mmCIF file of N, CA, C and O in Angstrom:
data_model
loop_
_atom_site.group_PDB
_atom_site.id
_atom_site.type_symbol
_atom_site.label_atom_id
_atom_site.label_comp_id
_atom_site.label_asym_id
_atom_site.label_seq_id
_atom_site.Cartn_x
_atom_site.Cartn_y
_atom_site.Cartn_z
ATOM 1 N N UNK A 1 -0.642 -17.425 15.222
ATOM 2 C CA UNK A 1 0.382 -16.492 15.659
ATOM 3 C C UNK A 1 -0.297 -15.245 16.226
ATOM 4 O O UNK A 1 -1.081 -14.642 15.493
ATOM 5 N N UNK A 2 -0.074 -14.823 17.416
ATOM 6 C CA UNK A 2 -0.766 -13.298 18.194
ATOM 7 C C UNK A 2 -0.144 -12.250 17.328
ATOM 8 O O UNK A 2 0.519 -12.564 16.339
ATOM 9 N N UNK A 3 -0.279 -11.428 17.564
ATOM 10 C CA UNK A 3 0.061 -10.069 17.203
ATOM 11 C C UNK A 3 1.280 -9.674 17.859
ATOM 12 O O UNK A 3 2.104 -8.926 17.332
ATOM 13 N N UNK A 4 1.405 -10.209 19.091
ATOM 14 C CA UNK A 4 3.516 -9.914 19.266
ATOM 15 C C UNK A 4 4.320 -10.682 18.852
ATOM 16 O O UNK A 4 5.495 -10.358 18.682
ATOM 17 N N UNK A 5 3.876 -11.802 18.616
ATOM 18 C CA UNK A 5 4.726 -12.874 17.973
ATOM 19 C C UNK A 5 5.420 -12.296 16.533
ATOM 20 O O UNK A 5 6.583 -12.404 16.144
ATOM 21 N N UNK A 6 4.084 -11.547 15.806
ATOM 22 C CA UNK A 6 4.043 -11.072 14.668
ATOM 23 C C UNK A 6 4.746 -9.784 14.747
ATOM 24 O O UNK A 6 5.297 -9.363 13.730
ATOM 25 N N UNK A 7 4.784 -9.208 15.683
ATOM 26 C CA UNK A 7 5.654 -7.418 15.715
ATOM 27 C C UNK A 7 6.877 -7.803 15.929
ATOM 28 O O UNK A 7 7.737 -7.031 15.505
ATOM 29 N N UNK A 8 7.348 -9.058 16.620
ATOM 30 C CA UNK A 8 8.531 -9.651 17.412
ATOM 31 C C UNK A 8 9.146 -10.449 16.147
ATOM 32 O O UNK A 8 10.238 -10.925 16.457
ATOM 33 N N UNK A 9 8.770 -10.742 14.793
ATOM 34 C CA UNK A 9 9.123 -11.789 13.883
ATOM 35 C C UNK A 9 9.645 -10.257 12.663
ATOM 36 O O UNK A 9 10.681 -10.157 12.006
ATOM 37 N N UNK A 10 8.451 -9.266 12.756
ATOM 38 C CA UNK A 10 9.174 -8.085 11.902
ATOM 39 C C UNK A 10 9.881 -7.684 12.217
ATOM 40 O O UNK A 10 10.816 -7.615 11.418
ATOM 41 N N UNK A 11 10.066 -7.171 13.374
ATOM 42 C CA UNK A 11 11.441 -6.837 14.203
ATOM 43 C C UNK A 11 12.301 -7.360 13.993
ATOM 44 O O UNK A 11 13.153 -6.702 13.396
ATOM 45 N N UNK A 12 12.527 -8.309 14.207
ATOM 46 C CA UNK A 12 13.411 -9.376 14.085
ATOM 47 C C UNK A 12 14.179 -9.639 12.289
ATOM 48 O O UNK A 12 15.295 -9.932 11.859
ATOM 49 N N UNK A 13 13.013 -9.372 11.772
ATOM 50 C CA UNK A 13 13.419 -9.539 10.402
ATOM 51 C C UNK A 13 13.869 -8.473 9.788
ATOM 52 O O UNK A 13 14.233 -8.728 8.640
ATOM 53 N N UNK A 14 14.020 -7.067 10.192
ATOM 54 C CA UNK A 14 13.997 -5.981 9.507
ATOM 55 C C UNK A 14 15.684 -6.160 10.445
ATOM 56 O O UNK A 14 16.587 -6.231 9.611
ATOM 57 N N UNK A 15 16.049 -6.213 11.438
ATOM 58 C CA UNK A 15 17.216 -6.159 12.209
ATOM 59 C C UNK A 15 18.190 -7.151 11.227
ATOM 60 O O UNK A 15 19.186 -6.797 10.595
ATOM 61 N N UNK A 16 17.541 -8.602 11.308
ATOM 62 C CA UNK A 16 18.557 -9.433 10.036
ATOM 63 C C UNK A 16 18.884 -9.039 8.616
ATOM 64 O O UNK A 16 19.810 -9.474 7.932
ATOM 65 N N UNK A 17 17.842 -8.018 8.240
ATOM 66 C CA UNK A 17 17.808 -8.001 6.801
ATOM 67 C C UNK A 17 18.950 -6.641 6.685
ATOM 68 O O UNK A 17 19.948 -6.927 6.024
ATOM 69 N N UNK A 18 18.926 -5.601 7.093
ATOM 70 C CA UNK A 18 19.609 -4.345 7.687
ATOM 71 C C UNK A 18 21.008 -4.070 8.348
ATOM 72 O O UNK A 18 21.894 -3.216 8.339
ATOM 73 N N UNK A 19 20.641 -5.531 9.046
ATOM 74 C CA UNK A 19 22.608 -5.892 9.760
ATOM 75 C C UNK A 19 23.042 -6.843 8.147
ATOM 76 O O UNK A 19 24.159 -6.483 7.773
ATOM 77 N N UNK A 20 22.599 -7.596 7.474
ATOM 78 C CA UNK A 20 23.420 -8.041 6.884
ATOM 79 C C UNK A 20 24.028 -7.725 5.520
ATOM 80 O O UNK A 20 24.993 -8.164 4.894
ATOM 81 N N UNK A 21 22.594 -6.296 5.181
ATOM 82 C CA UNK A 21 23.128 -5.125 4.306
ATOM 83 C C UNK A 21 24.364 -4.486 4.388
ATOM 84 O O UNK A 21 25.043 -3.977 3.497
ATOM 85 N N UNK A 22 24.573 -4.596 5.686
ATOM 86 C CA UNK A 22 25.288 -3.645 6.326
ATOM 87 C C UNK A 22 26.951 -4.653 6.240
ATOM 88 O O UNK A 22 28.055 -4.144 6.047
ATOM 89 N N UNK A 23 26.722 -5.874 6.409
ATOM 90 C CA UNK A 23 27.838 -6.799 6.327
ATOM 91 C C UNK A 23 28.558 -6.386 4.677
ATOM 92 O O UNK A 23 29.770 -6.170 4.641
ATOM 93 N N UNK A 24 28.124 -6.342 3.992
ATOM 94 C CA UNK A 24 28.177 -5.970 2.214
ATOM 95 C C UNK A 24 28.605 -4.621 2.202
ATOM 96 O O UNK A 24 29.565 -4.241 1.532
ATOM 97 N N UNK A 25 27.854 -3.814 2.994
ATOM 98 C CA UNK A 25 27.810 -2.606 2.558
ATOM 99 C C UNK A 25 28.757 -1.875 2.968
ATOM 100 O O UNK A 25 29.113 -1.060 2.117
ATOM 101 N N UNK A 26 29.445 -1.823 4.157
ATOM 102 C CA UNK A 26 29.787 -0.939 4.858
ATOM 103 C C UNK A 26 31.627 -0.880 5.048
ATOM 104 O O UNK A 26 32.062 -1.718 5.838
ATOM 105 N N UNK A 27 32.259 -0.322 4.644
ATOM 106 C CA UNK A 27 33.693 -0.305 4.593
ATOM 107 C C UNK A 27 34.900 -0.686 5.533
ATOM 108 O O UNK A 27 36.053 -1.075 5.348
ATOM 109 N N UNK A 28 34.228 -0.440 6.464
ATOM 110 C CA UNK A 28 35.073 -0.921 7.333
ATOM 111 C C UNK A 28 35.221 -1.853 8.294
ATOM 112 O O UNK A 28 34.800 -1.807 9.450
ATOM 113 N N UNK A 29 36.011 -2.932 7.615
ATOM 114 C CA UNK A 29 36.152 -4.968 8.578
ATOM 115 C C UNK A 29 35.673 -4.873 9.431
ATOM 116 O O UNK A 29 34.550 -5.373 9.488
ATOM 117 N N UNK A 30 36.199 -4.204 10.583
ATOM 118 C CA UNK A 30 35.723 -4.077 12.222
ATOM 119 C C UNK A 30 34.386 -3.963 12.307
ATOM 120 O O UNK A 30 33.817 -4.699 13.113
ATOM 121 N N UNK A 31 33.689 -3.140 11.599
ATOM 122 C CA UNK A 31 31.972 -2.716 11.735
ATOM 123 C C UNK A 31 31.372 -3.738 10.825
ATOM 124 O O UNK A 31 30.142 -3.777 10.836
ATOM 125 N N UNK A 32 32.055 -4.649 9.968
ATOM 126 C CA UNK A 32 31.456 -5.369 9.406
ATOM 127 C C UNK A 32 31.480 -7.138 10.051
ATOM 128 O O UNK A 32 30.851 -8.184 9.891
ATOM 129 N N UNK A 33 32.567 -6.647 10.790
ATOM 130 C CA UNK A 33 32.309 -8.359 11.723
ATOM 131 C C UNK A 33 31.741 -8.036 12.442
ATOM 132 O O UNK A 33 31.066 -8.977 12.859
ATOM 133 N N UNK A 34 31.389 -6.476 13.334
ATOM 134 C CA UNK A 34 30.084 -6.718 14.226
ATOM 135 C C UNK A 34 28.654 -6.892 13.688
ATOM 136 O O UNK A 34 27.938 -7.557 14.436
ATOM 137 N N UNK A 35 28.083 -6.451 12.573
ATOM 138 C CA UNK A 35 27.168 -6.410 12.074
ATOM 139 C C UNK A 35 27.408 -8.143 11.437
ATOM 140 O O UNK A 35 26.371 -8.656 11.856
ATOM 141 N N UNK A 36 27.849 -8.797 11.004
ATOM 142 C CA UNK A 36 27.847 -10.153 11.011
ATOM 143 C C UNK A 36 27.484 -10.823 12.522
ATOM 144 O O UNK A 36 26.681 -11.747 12.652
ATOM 145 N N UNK A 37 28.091 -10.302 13.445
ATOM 146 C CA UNK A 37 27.502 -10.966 14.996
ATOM 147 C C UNK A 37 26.132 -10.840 15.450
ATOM 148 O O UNK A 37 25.464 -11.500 16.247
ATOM 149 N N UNK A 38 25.800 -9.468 14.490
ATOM 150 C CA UNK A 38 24.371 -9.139 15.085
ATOM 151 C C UNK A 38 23.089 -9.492 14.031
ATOM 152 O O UNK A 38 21.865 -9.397 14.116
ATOM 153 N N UNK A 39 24.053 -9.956 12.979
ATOM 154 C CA UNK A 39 23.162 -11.188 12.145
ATOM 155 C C UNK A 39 22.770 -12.011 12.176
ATOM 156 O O UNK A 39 21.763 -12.455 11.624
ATOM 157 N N UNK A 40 23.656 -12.545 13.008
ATOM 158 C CA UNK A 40 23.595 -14.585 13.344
ATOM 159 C C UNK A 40 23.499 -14.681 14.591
ATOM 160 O O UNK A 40 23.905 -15.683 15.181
ATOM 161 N N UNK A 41 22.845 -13.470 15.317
ATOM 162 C CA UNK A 41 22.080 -13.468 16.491
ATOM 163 C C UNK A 41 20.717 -13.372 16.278
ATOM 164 O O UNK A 41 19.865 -14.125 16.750
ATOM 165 N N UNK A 42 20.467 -12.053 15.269
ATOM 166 C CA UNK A 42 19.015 -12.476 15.202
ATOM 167 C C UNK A 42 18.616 -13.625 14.550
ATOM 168 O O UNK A 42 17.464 -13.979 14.804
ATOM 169 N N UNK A 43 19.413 -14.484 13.580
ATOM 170 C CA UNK A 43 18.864 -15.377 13.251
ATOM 171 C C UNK A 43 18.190 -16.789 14.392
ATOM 172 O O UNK A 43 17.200 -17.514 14.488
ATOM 173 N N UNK A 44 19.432 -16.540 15.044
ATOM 174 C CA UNK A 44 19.399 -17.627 16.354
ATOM 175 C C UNK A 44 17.907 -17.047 17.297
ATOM 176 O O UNK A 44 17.099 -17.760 17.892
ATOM 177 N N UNK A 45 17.908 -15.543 17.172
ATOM 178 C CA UNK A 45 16.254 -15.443 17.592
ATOM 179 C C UNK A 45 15.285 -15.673 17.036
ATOM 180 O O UNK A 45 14.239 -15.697 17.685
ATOM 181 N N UNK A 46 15.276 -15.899 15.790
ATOM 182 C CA UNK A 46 14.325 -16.449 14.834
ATOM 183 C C UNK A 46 14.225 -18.343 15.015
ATOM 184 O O UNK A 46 13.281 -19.117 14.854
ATOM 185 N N UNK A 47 15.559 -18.547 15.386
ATOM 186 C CA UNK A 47 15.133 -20.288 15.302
ATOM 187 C C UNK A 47 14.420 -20.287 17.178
ATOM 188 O O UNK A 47 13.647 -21.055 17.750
ATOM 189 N N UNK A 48 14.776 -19.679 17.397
ATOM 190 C CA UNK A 48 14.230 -19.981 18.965
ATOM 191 C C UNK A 48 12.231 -19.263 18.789
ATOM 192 O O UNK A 48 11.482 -19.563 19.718
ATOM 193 N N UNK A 49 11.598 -18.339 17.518
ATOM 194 C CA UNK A 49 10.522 -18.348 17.517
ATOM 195 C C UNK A 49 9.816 -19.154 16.890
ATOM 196 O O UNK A 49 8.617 -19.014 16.649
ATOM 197 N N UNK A 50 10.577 -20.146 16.548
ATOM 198 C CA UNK A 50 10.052 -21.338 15.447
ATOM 199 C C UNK A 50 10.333 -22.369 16.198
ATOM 200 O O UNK A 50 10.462 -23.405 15.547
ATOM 201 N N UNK A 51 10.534 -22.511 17.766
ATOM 202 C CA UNK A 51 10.751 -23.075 18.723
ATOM 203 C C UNK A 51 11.878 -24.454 18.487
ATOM 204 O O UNK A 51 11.618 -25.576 18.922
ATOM 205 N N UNK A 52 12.764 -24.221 17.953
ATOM 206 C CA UNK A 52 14.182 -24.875 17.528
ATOM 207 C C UNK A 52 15.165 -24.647 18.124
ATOM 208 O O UNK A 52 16.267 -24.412 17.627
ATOM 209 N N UNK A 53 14.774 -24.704 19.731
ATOM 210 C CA UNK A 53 16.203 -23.822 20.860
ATOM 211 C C UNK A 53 17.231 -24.548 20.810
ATOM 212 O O UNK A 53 18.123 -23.931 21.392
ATOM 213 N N UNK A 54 17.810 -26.049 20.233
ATOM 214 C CA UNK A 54 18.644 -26.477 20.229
ATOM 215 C C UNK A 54 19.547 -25.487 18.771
ATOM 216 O O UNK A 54 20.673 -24.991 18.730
ATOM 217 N N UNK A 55 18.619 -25.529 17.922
ATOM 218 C CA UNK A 55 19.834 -24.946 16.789
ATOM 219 C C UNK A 55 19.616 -23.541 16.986
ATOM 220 O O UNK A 55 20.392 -22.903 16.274
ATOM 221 N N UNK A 56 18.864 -22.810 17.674
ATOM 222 C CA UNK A 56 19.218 -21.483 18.418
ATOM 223 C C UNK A 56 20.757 -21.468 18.884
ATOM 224 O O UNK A 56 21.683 -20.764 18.481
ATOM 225 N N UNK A 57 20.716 -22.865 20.242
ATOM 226 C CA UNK A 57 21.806 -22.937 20.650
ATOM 227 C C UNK A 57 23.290 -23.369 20.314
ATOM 228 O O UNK A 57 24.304 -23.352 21.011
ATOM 229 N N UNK A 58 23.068 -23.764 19.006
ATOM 230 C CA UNK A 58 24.284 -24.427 18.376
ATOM 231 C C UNK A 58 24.660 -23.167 17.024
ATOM 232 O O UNK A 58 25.635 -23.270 16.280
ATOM 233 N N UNK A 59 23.798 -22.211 16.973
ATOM 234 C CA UNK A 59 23.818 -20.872 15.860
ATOM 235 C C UNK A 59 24.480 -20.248 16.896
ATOM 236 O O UNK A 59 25.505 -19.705 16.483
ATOM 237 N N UNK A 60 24.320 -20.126 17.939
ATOM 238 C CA UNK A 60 24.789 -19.290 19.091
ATOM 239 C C UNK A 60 26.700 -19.463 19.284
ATOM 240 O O UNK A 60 27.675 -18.714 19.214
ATOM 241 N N UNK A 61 26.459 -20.762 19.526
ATOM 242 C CA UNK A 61 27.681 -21.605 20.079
ATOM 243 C C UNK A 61 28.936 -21.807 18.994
ATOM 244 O O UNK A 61 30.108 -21.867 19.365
ATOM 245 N N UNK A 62 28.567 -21.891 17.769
ATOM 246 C CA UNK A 62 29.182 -22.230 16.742
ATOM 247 C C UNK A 62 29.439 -21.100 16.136
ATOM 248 O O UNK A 62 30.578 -20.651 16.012
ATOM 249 N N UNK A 63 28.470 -20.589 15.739
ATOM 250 C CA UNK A 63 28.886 -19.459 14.594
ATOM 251 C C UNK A 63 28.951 -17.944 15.356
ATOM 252 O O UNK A 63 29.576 -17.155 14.647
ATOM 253 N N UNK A 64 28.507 -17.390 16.508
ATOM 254 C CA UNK A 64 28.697 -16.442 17.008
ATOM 255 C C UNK A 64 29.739 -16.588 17.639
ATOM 256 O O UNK A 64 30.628 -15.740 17.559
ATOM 257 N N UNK A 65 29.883 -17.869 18.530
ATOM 258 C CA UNK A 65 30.963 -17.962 19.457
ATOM 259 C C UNK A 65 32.248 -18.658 18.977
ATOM 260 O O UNK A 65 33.228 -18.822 19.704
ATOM 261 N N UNK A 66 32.155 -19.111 17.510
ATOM 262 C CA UNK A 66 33.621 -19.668 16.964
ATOM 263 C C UNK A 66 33.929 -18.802 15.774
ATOM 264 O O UNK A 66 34.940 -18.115 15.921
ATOM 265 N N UNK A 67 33.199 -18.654 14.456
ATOM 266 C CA UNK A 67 33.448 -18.198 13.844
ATOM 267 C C UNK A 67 33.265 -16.688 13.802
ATOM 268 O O UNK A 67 33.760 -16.177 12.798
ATOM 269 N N UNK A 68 32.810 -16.042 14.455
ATOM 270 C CA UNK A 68 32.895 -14.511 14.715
ATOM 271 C C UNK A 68 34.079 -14.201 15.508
ATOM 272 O O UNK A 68 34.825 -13.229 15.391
ATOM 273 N N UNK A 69 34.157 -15.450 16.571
ATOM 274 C CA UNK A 69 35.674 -14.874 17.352
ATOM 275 C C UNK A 69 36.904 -15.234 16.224
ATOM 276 O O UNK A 69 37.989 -14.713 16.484
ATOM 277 N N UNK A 70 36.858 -15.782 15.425
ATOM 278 C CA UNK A 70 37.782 -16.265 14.514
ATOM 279 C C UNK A 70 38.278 -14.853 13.537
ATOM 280 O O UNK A 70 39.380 -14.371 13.273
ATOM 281 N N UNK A 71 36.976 -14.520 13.199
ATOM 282 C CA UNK A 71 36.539 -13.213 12.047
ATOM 283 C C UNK A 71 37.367 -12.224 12.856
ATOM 284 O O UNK A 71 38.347 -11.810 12.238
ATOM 285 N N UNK A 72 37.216 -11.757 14.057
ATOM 286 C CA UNK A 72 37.582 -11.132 14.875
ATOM 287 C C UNK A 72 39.165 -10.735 15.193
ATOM 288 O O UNK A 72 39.799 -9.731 14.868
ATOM 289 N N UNK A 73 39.497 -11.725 15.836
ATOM 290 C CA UNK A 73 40.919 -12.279 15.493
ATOM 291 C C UNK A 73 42.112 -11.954 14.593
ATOM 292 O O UNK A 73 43.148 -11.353 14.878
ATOM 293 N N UNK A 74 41.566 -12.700 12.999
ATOM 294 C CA UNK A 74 41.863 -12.129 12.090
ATOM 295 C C UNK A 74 41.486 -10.711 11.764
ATOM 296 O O UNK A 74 42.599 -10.209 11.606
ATOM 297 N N UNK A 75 40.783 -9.943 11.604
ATOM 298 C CA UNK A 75 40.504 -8.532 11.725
ATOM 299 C C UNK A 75 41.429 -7.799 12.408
ATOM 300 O O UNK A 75 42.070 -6.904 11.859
ATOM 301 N N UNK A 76 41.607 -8.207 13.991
ATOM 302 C CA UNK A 76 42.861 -7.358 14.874
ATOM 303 C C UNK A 76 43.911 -8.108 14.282
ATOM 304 O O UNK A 76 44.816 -7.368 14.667
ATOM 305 N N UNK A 77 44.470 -8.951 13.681
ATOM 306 C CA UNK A 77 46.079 -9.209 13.599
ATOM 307 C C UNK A 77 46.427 -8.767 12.077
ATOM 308 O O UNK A 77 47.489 -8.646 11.467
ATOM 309 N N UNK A 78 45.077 -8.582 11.735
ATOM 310 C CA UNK A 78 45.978 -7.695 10.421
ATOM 311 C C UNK A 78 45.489 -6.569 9.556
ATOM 312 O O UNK A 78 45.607 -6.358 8.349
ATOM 313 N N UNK A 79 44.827 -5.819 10.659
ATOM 314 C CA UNK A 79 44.274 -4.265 10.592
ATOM 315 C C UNK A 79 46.105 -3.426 10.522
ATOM 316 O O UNK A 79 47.110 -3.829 11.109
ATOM 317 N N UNK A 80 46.006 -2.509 9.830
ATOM 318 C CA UNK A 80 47.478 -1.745 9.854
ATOM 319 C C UNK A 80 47.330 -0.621 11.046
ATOM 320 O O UNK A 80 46.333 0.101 11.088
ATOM 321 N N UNK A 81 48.025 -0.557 11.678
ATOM 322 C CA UNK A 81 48.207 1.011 12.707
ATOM 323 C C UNK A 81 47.839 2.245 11.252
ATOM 324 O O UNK A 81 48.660 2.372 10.344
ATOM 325 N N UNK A 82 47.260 2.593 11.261
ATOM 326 C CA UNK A 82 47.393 4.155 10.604
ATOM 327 C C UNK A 82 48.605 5.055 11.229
ATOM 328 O O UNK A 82 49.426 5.518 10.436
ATOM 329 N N UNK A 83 48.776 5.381 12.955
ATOM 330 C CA UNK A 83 49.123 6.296 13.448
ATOM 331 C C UNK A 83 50.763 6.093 13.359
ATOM 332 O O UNK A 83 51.488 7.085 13.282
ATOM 333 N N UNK A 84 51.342 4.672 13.376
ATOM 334 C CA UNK A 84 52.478 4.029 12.819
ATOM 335 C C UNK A 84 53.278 4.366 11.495
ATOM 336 O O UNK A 84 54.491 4.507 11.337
ATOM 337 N N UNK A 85 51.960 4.473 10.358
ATOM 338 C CA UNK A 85 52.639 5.167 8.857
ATOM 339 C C UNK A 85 52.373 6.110 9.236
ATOM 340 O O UNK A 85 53.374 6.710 8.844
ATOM 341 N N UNK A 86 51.835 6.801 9.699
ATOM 342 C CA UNK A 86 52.091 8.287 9.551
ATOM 343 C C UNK A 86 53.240 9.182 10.281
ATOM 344 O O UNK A 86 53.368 10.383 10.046
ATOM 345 N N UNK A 87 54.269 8.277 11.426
ATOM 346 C CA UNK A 87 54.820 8.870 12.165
ATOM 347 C C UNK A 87 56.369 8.522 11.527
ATOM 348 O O UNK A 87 57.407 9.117 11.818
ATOM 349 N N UNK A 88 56.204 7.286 10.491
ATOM 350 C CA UNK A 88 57.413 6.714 10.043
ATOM 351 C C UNK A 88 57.723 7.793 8.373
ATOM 352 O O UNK A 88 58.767 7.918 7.733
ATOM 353 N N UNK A 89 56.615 8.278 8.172
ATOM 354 C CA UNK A 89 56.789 9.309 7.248
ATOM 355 C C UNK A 89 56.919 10.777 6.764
ATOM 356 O O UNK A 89 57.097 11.020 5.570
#
């Protein structure tokens, strides 16, 4: 392994480990399904440095592009208006 491979694999790992803290950690759905997208992206960059571009491409296809839009989805159809209770009260 070179030495960018190796700066490019910490990188990479400190971004997965940090976004998915952040999935746990962080209060609010909306910021937490993006930080889930930007989890199971870097992971999909990790299978593509372990040269596995098919399940790069099926981490990509599947779980960024079905189940995040799903996460998503659900998130907008049943987030409450705030500005709605406050005008009805």
């Amino acid at each position: 392994m070179g030495l960018y491979e190796t700066i490019a694999f910490a990188l990479f790992a400190i971004v997965t480990v940090a976004s998915s803290l952040g999935v746990v950690l962080v209060r609010d759905v909306w910021h937490s399904a993006l930080l889930l997208g930007v989890a199971l992206l870097s992971v999909a960059v990790h299978y593509v440095m372990l040269r596995a571009e098919f399940v790069a491409a099926m981490q990509v296809l599947v779980y960024v592009g079905g189940v995040l839009i799903l996460v998503t989805f659900a998130v907008m159809l049943t987030r409450k208006d705030e500005s709605v209770l406050e005008v009805a009260t």
